Backbone as a chain_set.jsonl record, in Angstrom:
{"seq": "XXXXXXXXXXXXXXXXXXXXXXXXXXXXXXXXXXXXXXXXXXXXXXXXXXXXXX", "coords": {"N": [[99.146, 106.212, 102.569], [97.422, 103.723, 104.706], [94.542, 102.553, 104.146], [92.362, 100.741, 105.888], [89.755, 99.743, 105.344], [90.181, 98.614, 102.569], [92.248, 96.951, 103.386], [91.189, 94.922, 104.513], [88.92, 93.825, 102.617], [90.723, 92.635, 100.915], [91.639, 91.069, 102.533], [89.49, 89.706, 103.222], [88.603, 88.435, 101.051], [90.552, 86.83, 99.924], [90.188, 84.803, 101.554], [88.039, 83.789, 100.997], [88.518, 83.065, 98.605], [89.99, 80.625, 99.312], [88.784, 78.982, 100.358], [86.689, 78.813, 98.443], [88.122, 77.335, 96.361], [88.757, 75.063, 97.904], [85.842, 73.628, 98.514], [84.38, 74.473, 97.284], [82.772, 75.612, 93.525], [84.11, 75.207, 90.169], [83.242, 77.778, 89.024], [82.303, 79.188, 91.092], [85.064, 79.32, 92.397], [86.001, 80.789, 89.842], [84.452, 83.363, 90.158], [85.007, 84.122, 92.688], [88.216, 84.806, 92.284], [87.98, 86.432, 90.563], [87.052, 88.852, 92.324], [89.566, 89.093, 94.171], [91.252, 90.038, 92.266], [89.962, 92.588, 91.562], [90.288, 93.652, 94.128], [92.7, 93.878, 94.327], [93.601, 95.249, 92.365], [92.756, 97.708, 92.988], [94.685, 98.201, 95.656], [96.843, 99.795, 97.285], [100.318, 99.395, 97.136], [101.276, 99.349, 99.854], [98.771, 98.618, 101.041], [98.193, 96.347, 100.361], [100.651, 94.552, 101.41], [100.175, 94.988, 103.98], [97.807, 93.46, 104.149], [98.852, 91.352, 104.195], [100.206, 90.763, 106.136], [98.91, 90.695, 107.959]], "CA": [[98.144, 106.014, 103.589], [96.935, 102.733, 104.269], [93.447, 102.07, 104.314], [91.693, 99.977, 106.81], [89.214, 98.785, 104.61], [90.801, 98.453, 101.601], [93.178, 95.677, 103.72], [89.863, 93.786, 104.927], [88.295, 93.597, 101.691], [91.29, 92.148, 100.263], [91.889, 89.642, 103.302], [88.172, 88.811, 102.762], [88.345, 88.06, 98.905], [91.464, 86.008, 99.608], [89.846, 83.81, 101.993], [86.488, 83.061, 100.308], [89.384, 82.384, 97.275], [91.099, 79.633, 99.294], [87.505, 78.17, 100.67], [86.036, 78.242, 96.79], [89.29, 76.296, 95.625], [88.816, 73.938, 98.63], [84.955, 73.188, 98.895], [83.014, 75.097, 95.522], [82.653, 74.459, 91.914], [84.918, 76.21, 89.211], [82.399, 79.038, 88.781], [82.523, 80.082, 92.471], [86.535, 79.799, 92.661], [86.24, 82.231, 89.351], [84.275, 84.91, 90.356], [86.405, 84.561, 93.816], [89.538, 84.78, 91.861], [88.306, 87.931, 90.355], [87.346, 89.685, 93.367], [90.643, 88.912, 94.458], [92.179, 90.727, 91.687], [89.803, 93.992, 91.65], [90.884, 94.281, 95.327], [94.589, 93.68, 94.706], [94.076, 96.445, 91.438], [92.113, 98.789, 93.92], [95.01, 98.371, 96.868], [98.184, 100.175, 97.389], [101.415, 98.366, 97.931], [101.023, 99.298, 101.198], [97.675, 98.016, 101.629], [98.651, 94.617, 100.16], [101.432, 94.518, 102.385], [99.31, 94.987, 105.204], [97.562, 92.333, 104.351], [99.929, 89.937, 104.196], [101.052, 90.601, 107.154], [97.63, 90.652, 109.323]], "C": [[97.485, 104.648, 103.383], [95.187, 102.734, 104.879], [92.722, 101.265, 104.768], [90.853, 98.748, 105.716], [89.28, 98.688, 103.274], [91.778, 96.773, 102.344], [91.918, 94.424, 103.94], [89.561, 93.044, 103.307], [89.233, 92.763, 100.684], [91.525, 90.701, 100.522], [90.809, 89.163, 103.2], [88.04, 88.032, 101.629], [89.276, 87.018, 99.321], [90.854, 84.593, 100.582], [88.422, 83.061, 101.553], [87.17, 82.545, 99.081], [89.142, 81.011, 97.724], [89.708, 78.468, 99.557], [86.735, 77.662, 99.5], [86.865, 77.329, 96.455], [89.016, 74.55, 96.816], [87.19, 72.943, 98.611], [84.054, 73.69, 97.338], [83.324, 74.833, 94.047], [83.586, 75.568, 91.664], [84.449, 77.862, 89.435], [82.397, 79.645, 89.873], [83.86, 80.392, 92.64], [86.704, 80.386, 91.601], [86.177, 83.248, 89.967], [84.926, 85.149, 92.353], [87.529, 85.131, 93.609], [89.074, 86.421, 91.262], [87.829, 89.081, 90.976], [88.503, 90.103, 93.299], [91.711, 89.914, 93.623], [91.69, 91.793, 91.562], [90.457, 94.329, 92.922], [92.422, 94.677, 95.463], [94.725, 95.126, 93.346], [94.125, 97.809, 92.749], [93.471, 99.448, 95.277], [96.175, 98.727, 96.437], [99.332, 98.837, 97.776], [101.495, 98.051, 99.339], [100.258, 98.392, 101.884], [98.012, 96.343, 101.332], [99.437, 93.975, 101.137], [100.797, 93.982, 103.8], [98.511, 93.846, 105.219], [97.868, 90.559, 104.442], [100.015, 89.593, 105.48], [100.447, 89.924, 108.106], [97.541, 89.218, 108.912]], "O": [[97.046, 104.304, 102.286], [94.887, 102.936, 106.055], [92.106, 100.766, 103.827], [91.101, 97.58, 105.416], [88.172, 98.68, 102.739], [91.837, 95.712, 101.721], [91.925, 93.269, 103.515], [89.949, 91.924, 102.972], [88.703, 92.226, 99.712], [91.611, 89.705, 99.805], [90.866, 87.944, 103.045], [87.328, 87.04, 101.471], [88.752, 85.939, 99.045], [91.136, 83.449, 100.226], [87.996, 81.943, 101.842], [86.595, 81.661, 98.447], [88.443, 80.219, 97.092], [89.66, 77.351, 99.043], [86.236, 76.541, 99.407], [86.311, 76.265, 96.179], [89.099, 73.367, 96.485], [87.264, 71.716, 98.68], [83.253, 73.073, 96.636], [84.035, 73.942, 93.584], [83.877, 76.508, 92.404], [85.1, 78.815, 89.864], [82.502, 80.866, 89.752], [84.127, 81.541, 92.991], [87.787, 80.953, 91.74], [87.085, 83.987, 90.348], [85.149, 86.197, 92.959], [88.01, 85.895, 94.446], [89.749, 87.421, 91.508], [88.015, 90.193, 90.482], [88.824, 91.116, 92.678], [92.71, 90.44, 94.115], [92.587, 92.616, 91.378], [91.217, 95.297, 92.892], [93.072, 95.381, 96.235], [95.702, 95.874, 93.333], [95.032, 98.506, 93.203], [93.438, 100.577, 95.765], [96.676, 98.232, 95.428], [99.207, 97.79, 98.412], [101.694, 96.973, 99.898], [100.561, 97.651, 102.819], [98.018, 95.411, 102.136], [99.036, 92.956, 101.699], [100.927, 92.93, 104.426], [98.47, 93.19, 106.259], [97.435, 89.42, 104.616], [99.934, 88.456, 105.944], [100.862, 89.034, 108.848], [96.759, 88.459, 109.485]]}, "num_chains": 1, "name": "protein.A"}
């Protein structure tokens, strides 16, 4: 079952990633980066998937 917001929360994290790496200091593209990876522990294959896709 994929989870709606489980896919958001992942596509959210990944884009405040790519915006920290582009415009913020180290310390903001960390604790971006490890969003990024509770969401990706938290998400099914599925859900990852899904967010790829969207």
């Amino acid at each position: 079952m994929i989870r709606t917001s489980q896919v958001e929360i992942l596509k959210t994290a990944v884009r405040e990633l790519d915006a920290a790496r582009e415009n913020g200091t180290k310390a903001e593209m960390e604790r971006c980066l490890s969003v990024v990876q509770a969401a990706y522990r938290n998400a099914s294959d599925d859900e990852v998937n899904a967010a790829i896709e969207w």
